[in-house]
PDB file of C-alpha atoms in Angstrom:
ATOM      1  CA  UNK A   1     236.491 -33.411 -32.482  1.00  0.00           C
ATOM      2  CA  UNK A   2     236.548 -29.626 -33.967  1.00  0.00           C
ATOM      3  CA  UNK A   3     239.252 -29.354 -36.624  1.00  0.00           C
ATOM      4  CA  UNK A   4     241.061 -27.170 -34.011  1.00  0.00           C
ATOM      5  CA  UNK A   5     240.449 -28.937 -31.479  1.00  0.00           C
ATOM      6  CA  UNK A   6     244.099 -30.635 -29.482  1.00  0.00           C
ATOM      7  CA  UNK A   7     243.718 -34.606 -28.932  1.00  0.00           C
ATOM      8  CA  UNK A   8     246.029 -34.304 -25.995  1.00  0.00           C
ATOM      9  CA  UNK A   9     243.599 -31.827 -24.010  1.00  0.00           C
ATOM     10  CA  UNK A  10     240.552 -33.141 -25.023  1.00  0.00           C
ATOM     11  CA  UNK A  11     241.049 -37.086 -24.954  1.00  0.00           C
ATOM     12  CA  UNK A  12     242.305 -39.465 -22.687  1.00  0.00           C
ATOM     13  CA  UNK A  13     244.212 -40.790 -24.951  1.00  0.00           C
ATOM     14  CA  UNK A  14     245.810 -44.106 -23.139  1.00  0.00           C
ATOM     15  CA  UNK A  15     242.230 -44.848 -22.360  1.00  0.00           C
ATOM     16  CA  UNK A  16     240.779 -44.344 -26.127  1.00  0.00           C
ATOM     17  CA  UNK A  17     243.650 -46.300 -27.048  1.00  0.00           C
ATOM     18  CA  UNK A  18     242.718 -49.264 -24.618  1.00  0.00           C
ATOM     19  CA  UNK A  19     239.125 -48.975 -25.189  1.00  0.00           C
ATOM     20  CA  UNK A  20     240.032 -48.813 -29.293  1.00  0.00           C
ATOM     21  CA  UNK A  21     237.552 -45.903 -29.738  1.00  0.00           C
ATOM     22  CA  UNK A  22     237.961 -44.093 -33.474  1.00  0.00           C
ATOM     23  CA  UNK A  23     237.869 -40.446 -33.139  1.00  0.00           C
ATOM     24  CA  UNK A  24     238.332 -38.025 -36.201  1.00  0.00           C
ATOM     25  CA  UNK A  25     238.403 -33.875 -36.566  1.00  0.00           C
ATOM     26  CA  UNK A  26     234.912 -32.742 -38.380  1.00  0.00           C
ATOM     27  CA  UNK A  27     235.440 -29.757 -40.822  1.00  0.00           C
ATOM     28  CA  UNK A  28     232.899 -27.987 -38.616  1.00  0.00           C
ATOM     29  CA  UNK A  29     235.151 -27.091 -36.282  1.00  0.00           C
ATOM     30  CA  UNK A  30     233.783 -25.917 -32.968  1.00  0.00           C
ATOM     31  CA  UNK A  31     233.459 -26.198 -29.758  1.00  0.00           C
ATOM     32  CA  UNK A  32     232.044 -29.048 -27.503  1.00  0.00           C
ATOM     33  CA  UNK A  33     229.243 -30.536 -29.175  1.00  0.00           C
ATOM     34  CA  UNK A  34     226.194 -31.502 -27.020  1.00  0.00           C
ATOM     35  CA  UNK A  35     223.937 -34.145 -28.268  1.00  0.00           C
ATOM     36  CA  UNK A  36     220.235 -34.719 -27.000  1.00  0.00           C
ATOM     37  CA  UNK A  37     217.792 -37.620 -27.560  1.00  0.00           C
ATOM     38  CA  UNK A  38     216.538 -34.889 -30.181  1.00  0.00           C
ATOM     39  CA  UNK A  39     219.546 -34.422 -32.426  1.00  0.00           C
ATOM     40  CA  UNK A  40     220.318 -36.382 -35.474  1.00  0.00           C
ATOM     41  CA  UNK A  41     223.741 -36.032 -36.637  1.00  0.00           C
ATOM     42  CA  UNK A  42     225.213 -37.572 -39.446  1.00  0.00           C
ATOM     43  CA  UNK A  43     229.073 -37.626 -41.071  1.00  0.00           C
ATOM     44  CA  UNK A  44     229.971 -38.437 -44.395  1.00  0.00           C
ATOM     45  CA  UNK A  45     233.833 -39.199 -44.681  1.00  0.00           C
ATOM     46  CA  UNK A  46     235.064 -40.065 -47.685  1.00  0.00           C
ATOM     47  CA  UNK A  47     237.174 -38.600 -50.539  1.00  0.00           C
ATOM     48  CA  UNK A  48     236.603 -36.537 -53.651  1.00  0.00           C
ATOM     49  CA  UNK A  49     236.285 -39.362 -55.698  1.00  0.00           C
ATOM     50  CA  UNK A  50     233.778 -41.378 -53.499  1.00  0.00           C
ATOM     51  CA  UNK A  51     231.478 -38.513 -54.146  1.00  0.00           C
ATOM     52  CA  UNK A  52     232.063 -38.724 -57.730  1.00  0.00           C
ATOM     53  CA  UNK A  53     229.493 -36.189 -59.909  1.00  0.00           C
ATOM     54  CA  UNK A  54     226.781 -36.055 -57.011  1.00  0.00           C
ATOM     55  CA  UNK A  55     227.972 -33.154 -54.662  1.00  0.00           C
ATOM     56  CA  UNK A  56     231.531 -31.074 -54.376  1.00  0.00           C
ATOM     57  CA  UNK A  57     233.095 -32.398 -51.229  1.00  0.00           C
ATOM     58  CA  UNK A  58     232.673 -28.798 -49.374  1.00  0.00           C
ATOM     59  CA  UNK A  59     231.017 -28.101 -46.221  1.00  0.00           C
ATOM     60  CA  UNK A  60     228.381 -25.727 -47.759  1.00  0.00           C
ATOM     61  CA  UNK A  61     227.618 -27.640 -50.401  1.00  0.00           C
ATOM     62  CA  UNK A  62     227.340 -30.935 -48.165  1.00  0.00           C
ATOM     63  CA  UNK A  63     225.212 -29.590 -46.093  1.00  0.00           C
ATOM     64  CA  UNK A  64     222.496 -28.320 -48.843  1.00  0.00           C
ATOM     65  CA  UNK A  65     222.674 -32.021 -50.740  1.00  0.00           C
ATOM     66  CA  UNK A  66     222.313 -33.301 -47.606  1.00  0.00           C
ATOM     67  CA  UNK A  67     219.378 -31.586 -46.888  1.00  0.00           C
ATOM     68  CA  UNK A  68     217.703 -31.856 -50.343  1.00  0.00           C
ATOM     69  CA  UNK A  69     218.553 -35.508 -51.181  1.00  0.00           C
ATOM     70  CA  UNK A  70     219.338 -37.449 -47.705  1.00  0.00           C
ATOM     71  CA  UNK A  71     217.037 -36.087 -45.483  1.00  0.00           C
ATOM     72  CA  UNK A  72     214.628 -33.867 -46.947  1.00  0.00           C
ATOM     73  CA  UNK A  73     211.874 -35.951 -46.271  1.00  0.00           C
ATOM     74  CA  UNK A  74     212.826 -36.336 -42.279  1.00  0.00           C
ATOM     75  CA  UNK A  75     213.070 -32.355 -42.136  1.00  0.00           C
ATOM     76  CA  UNK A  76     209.749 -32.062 -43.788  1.00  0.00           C
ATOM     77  CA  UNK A  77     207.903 -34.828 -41.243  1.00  0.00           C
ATOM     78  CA  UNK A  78     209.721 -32.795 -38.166  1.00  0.00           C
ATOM     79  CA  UNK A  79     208.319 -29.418 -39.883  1.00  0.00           C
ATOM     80  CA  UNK A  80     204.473 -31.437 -40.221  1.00  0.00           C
ATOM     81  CA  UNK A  81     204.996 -32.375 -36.560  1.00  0.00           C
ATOM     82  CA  UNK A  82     206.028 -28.872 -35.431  1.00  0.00           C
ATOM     83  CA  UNK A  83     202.715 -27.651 -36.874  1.00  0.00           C
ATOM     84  CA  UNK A  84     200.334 -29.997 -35.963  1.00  0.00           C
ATOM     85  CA  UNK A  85     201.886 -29.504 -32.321  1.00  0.00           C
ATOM     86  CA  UNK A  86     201.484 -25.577 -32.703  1.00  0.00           C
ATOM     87  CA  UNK A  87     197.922 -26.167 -33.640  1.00  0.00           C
ATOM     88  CA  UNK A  88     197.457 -28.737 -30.619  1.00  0.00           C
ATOM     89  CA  UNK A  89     198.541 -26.060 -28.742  1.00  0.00           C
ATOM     90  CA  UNK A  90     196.554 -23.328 -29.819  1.00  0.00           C
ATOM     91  CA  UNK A  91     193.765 -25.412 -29.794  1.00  0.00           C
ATOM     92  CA  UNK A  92     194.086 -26.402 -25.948  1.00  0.00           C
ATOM     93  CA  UNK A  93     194.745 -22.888 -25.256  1.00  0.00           C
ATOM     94  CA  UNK A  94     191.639 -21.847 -27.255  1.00  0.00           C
ATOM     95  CA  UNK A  95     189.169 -24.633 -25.245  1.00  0.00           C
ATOM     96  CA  UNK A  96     190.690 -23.084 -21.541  1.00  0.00           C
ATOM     97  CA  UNK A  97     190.001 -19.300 -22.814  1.00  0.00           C
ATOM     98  CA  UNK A  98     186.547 -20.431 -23.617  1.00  0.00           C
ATOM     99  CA  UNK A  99     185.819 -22.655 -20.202  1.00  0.00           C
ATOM    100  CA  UNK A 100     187.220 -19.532 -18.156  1.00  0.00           C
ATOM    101  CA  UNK A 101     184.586 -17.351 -20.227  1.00  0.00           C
ATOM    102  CA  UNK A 102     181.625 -19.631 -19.730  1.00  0.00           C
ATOM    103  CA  UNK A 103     182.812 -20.323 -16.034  1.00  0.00           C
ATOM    104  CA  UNK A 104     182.582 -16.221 -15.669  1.00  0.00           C
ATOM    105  CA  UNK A 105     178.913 -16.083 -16.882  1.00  0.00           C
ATOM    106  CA  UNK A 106     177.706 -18.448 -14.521  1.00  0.00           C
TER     107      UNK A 106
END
């Protein structure tokens, strides 16, 4: 949940008890959250000292290790992919332009 966000009117809270489901407050805050076969999400949780010398235990400066030394090389393969795609798609777009002009000059 948000860090503002009120158990009581967001939970069913006899339920999550029965069903013994962990829920915690992110320090993002926010809204409802809605997750797609697309997103990758990831929490660290964990205190100052589980961090130890490797990264201040602030949002900001989570985020940036996070993206430099956890996933850096999964953001780089999506950006590859994202290009080759955009090329794919230029290309195919390219080959129709030129089989409508050829189809004219018949």
């Amino acid at each position: 949940m948000g860090i503002g966000g009120k158990p009581s009117q967001l939970l069913n809270i006899p339920l999550v008890q029965k069903d013994d489901i962990t829920t915690i407050k992110r320090f993002s805050g926010g809204g409802t959250v809605v997750v797609d076969t697309s997103s990758l999400w990831t929490t660290f949780i964990g205190r100052k000292e589980h961090f130890g010398d490797v990264v201040n235990p602030y949002p900001r400066e989570i985020m940036q290790w996070s993206v430099d030394y956890v996933f850096g090389n999964v953001f780089e393969r999506c950006k590859l992919d994202a290009i080759q795609r955009k090329r794919r798609l230029f290309q195919q777009d390219y080959n129709k332009e030129k089989e409508e002009e050829e189809g004219k000059k018949e």
